[in-house]
Amino acid sequence: MPTRSMKVDDPLDGFAHREITLQAVAKTVHVAGSGRAVIVMTEMPGISPHVARFSRWVRDAGFTVYMPSLFGRDGAVPSADEGAAIFQRACVSAEFRALAANQSSPVTQWLMALARLAHQECGGPGVGAIGMCFTGNFALTMMLEPAVLAPVLSQPSLPLNDPGGLEIAPDDLRTVSDRLKREDLTVLAYRFEGDHFCRAQRFAAYAQALGDRFIGRVLPDASANTDVAPFFARHVPTPHSVVTAHLIDEAGQPTIAARDEILAFFKNRLAQPGICSAGD
């Protein structure tokens, strides 16, 4: 199969485009694959070709991917200006808590309902979830849903105005921490060393709150791809997107090692086979 260009729109072929209504809210969810379910939550400014590529890697590893449309144009490579407008709209949306520490974004309630549905459809012991950038912490908050067993936080960037803040309500954080210990679960997290949006203070706060249940990986800035789309070129001045825009798709690269570790994490946690009818 020829290599897809990451700088032209992705038609999202191979995905079933489902309209799913949960909690009286309808969202488009792009679904592909078979096996246990993994929810892939997009980074800013939307489901880019890079995010779709990561979802296809998850699919090809033997999972059913649920990729909800949360903002932006699905499959698009937006201009720098369009991407900035998408970002600004999300910052003031009632669904997100972009600037407030110690609060959980309301959209996580919908995402937990999606996790329950995915578990029902795909079976197995539970589902995996990965959030990126704006959605980075969502996979941790989703641990309030018992179906979620394998949370991955890739460059969690909220709250934007507090480098050491965590985008989760304190009571929720305590509940998640207790569950991680009780069920012997762990959280994987990734960031680049010089990331301006996800700094060392945030990983330190996670480690303080979750102890050895938090496994944080820090990649060197030199391992980041520098050939990026217009939004990243103008608005993201440092290495940031570990498994998408700043990933270097070459054997031996630290970003590929991170991708492979995430896929292995999903396989280990969701080991029991599932039979999925998600694309029906």
Coordinates of C-alpha atoms in Angstrom, one line a residue:
M1 CA 0.0 0.0 0.0
P2 CA 1.5 3.4 -0.9
T3 CA 2.4 5.8 1.9
R4 CA -0.2 8.4 2.6
S5 CA 0.7 12.0 2.5
M6 CA 0.3 13.7 5.8
K7 CA -0.1 17.1 4.2
V8 CA -3.3 16.5 2.2
D9 CA -6.8 15.8 3.5
D10 CA -7.5 12.2 4.5
P11 CA -10.9 10.9 3.3
L12 CA -10.9 8.5 6.3
D13 CA -11.5 5.6 4.0
G14 CA -11.7 2.3 5.9
F15 CA -13.7 3.9 8.7
A16 CA -17.4 3.5 9.2
H17 CA -18.8 6.9 10.0
R18 CA -21.4 6.5 12.7
E19 CA -23.7 9.0 14.3
I20 CA -23.9 8.0 17.9
T21 CA -26.3 9.6 20.4
L22 CA -25.4 9.3 24.1
Q23 CA -26.8 11.4 26.9
A24 CA -29.0 13.1 24.3
V25 CA -25.9 14.4 22.4
A26 CA -25.1 13.1 18.9
K27 CA -21.5 13.0 17.7
T28 CA -19.9 11.4 14.7
V29 CA -17.6 8.5 15.6
H30 CA -15.3 7.0 13.0
V31 CA -15.0 3.2 13.6
A32 CA -12.6 0.7 12.1
G33 CA -11.2 -2.8 12.8
S34 CA -12.2 -5.7 15.0
G35 CA -11.3 -7.0 18.4
R36 CA -11.3 -5.2 21.7
A37 CA -12.2 -1.5 21.7
V38 CA -9.8 1.5 21.9
I39 CA -11.0 5.1 21.9
V40 CA -8.7 7.5 20.2
M41 CA -9.3 11.1 21.0
T42 CA -7.9 13.7 18.7
E43 CA -5.5 16.5 19.4
M44 CA -5.9 20.1 18.1
P45 CA -7.0 21.2 15.6
G46 CA -9.0 18.0 14.8
I47 CA -8.8 14.5 13.3
S48 CA -5.8 15.2 11.0
P49 CA -4.1 12.7 8.7
H50 CA -1.6 12.1 11.5
V51 CA -4.4 11.2 14.0
A52 CA -6.1 9.0 11.4
R53 CA -2.7 7.2 10.8
F54 CA -2.3 6.5 14.5
S55 CA -5.9 5.1 14.6
R56 CA -5.0 2.8 11.6
W57 CA -2.0 1.6 13.5
V58 CA -4.2 0.7 16.4
R59 CA -6.7 -1.0 14.1
D60 CA -3.9 -3.0 12.4
A61 CA -2.7 -4.1 15.9
G62 CA -5.9 -6.0 16.3
F63 CA -8.3 -3.5 17.9
T64 CA -11.6 -1.8 17.0
V65 CA -10.9 1.9 16.9
Y66 CA -13.6 4.4 18.0
M67 CA -12.4 7.9 16.9
P68 CA -15.0 10.6 18.0
S69 CA -15.2 13.9 16.2
L70 CA -14.8 16.5 19.0
F71 CA -13.7 19.6 17.0
G72 CA -12.4 20.6 13.6
R73 CA -13.0 19.2 10.2
D74 CA -12.5 15.4 10.2
G75 CA -9.6 14.3 8.0
A76 CA -8.5 17.9 7.2
V77 CA -5.2 19.6 7.1
P78 CA -6.4 23.1 8.1
S79 CA -4.5 26.3 7.4
A80 CA -2.8 28.0 10.4
D81 CA -5.7 30.5 10.6
E82 CA -8.4 27.9 10.5
G83 CA -6.7 25.8 13.1
A84 CA -6.3 28.8 15.4
A85 CA -10.1 29.5 15.0
I86 CA -10.9 25.9 15.9
F87 CA -8.7 26.1 19.0
Q88 CA -10.3 29.4 20.1
R89 CA -13.8 27.9 19.7
A90 CA -12.9 24.9 21.8
C91 CA -11.4 27.1 24.5
V92 CA -14.8 28.8 25.1
S93 CA -16.9 25.7 24.5
A94 CA -19.0 24.5 27.4
E95 CA -17.7 21.0 26.7
F96 CA -14.1 21.7 27.7
R97 CA -12.3 23.3 30.6
A98 CA -9.3 24.7 28.8
L99 CA -8.2 27.2 31.5
A100 CA -9.4 25.8 34.7
A101 CA -7.4 23.4 36.9
N102 CA -9.1 20.9 39.2
Q103 CA -12.1 20.5 36.9
S104 CA -13.1 17.7 34.6
S105 CA -14.3 18.7 31.1
P106 CA -18.0 17.9 30.7
V107 CA -17.4 16.1 27.5
T108 CA -15.7 13.3 29.4
Q109 CA -19.2 12.2 30.6
W110 CA -20.1 11.6 26.9
L111 CA -16.8 9.8 26.3
M112 CA -17.4 7.5 29.3
A113 CA -20.7 6.6 27.8
L114 CA -19.0 5.9 24.5
A115 CA -16.6 3.6 26.4
R116 CA -19.5 1.7 27.9
L117 CA -21.1 1.3 24.4
A118 CA -17.8 0.2 22.9
H119 CA -17.3 -2.4 25.6
Q120 CA -20.8 -3.7 25.0
E121 CA -20.2 -3.9 21.3
C122 CA -16.7 -5.4 21.4
G123 CA -16.6 -7.5 24.6
G124 CA -13.4 -8.5 26.3
P125 CA -12.3 -7.3 29.8
G126 CA -12.6 -3.6 28.9
V127 CA -11.5 -0.8 26.6
G128 CA -8.4 1.3 26.0
A129 CA -8.3 5.1 25.6
I130 CA -5.8 7.6 24.5
G131 CA -6.1 11.4 24.7
M132 CA -3.7 13.8 23.0
C133 CA -3.0 17.5 23.7
F134 CA -6.3 19.2 24.4
T135 CA -7.9 15.8 25.1
G136 CA -4.7 14.4 26.8
N137 CA -6.1 14.1 30.3
F138 CA -9.5 12.7 29.2
A139 CA -8.3 9.1 29.3
L140 CA -7.5 9.5 33.0
T141 CA -10.9 11.0 33.8
M142 CA -12.5 8.2 31.9
M143 CA -11.1 5.8 34.4
L144 CA -14.2 6.7 36.4
E145 CA -15.9 4.3 34.0
P146 CA -15.2 0.7 35.0
A147 CA -14.9 -0.4 31.4
V148 CA -11.8 1.7 30.8
L149 CA -8.7 -0.4 31.7
A150 CA -5.8 1.1 29.6
P151 CA -5.5 4.9 29.8
V152 CA -2.8 6.7 27.8
L153 CA -2.1 10.4 28.2
S154 CA -0.1 11.9 25.2
Q155 CA 1.1 15.4 25.9
P156 CA -1.8 16.4 28.2
S157 CA -2.0 20.2 27.7
L158 CA -4.9 21.4 29.9
P159 CA -5.2 23.6 31.8
L160 CA -3.4 25.9 29.4
N161 CA -2.6 28.6 31.9
D162 CA -1.2 26.4 34.7
P163 CA 1.8 24.3 33.9
G164 CA 1.5 22.2 37.0
G165 CA -2.3 22.0 37.0
L166 CA -4.4 18.9 36.3
E167 CA -7.6 19.0 34.3
I168 CA -9.5 16.8 36.6
A169 CA -11.7 17.4 39.7
P170 CA -9.9 16.5 43.0
D171 CA -12.6 14.1 44.0
D172 CA -12.4 12.4 40.6
L173 CA -8.6 12.2 40.9
R174 CA -8.8 10.5 44.3
T175 CA -11.4 8.0 43.0
V176 CA -9.2 7.2 40.0
S177 CA -6.1 6.9 42.2
D178 CA -7.9 4.5 44.5
R179 CA -9.1 2.4 41.5
L180 CA -5.6 2.2 40.0
K181 CA -4.3 0.8 43.3
R182 CA -7.2 -1.5 43.9
E183 CA -7.2 -3.1 40.5
D184 CA -3.4 -3.0 39.9
L185 CA -3.7 -0.7 36.9
T186 CA -1.3 1.9 35.5
V187 CA -1.4 5.1 33.4
L188 CA 1.0 5.7 30.5
A189 CA 1.9 9.2 29.7
Y190 CA 4.2 10.9 27.1
R191 CA 5.7 14.3 26.5
F192 CA 8.7 15.9 24.8
E193 CA 11.3 17.4 27.1
G194 CA 10.9 20.9 25.8
D195 CA 7.2 20.9 25.2
H196 CA 5.8 24.4 25.9
F197 CA 2.2 23.1 26.4
C198 CA 2.9 20.0 28.5
R199 CA 5.7 20.8 30.9
A200 CA 7.7 18.9 33.5
Q201 CA 5.5 20.4 36.3
R202 CA 2.5 18.6 34.9
F203 CA 4.1 15.2 35.0
A204 CA 5.4 15.9 38.5
A205 CA 1.8 16.7 39.6
Y206 CA 0.6 13.4 38.1
A207 CA 3.4 11.5 39.8
Q208 CA 2.5 13.1 43.1
A209 CA -1.2 12.3 42.8
L210 CA -0.8 8.8 41.4
G211 CA 2.5 7.5 42.7
D212 CA 4.0 4.6 40.9
R213 CA 0.7 4.0 39.1
F214 CA 1.8 6.9 36.8
I215 CA 4.4 5.9 34.2
G216 CA 5.7 9.1 32.5
R217 CA 7.9 9.0 29.4
V218 CA 9.9 12.0 28.3
L219 CA 11.3 12.1 24.8
P220 CA 14.3 14.2 23.7
D221 CA 13.4 17.2 21.5
A222 CA 15.8 16.1 18.9
S223 CA 13.7 13.0 18.2
A224 CA 10.7 15.1 16.9
N225 CA 9.7 15.5 13.3
T226 CA 10.3 19.0 12.0
D227 CA 8.3 18.8 8.8
V228 CA 4.9 19.7 10.1
A229 CA 1.6 21.1 8.8
P230 CA 0.8 24.8 8.8
F231 CA -1.0 24.9 12.1
F232 CA 1.9 23.3 13.9
A233 CA 4.5 25.4 12.0
R234 CA 2.9 28.6 13.2
H235 CA 1.3 27.9 16.5
V236 CA 3.3 25.0 18.1
P237 CA 6.8 26.3 18.6
T238 CA 8.2 23.2 20.4
P239 CA 8.1 19.4 19.9
H240 CA 4.7 18.4 21.1
S241 CA 2.7 15.6 19.4
V242 CA 4.5 12.4 20.3
V243 CA 2.5 9.8 18.2
T244 CA 1.1 12.1 15.5
A245 CA 2.5 15.3 14.0
H246 CA 6.0 15.1 15.6
L247 CA 6.4 11.3 15.1
I248 CA 9.2 10.2 12.8
D249 CA 8.0 7.1 11.0
E250 CA 11.3 5.3 10.9
A251 CA 12.5 2.2 12.7
G252 CA 14.6 2.9 15.7
Q253 CA 13.1 6.4 16.3
P254 CA 12.0 7.2 19.9
T255 CA 8.5 8.2 18.7
I256 CA 8.1 4.8 17.0
A257 CA 9.2 3.1 20.3
A258 CA 6.5 5.1 22.1
R259 CA 3.9 4.1 19.6
D260 CA 4.9 0.4 20.0
E261 CA 4.8 0.7 23.7
I262 CA 1.3 2.1 23.6
L263 CA 0.1 -0.7 21.3
A264 CA 1.7 -3.3 23.6
F265 CA 0.1 -1.7 26.6
F266 CA -3.4 -2.0 25.0
K267 CA -2.6 -5.7 24.1
N268 CA -1.5 -6.6 27.6
R269 CA -4.4 -4.9 29.4
L270 CA -7.1 -6.0 26.9
A271 CA -5.8 -9.5 26.4
Q272 CA -9.1 -11.4 26.4
P273 CA -10.4 -11.7 22.8
G274 CA -13.5 -9.6 22.0
I275 CA -15.9 -10.0 19.1
C276 CA -17.0 -6.7 17.8
S277 CA -20.0 -5.6 15.6
A278 CA -19.1 -2.0 15.8
G279 CA -19.0 -1.3 12.1
D280 CA -22.4 -2.8 11.5

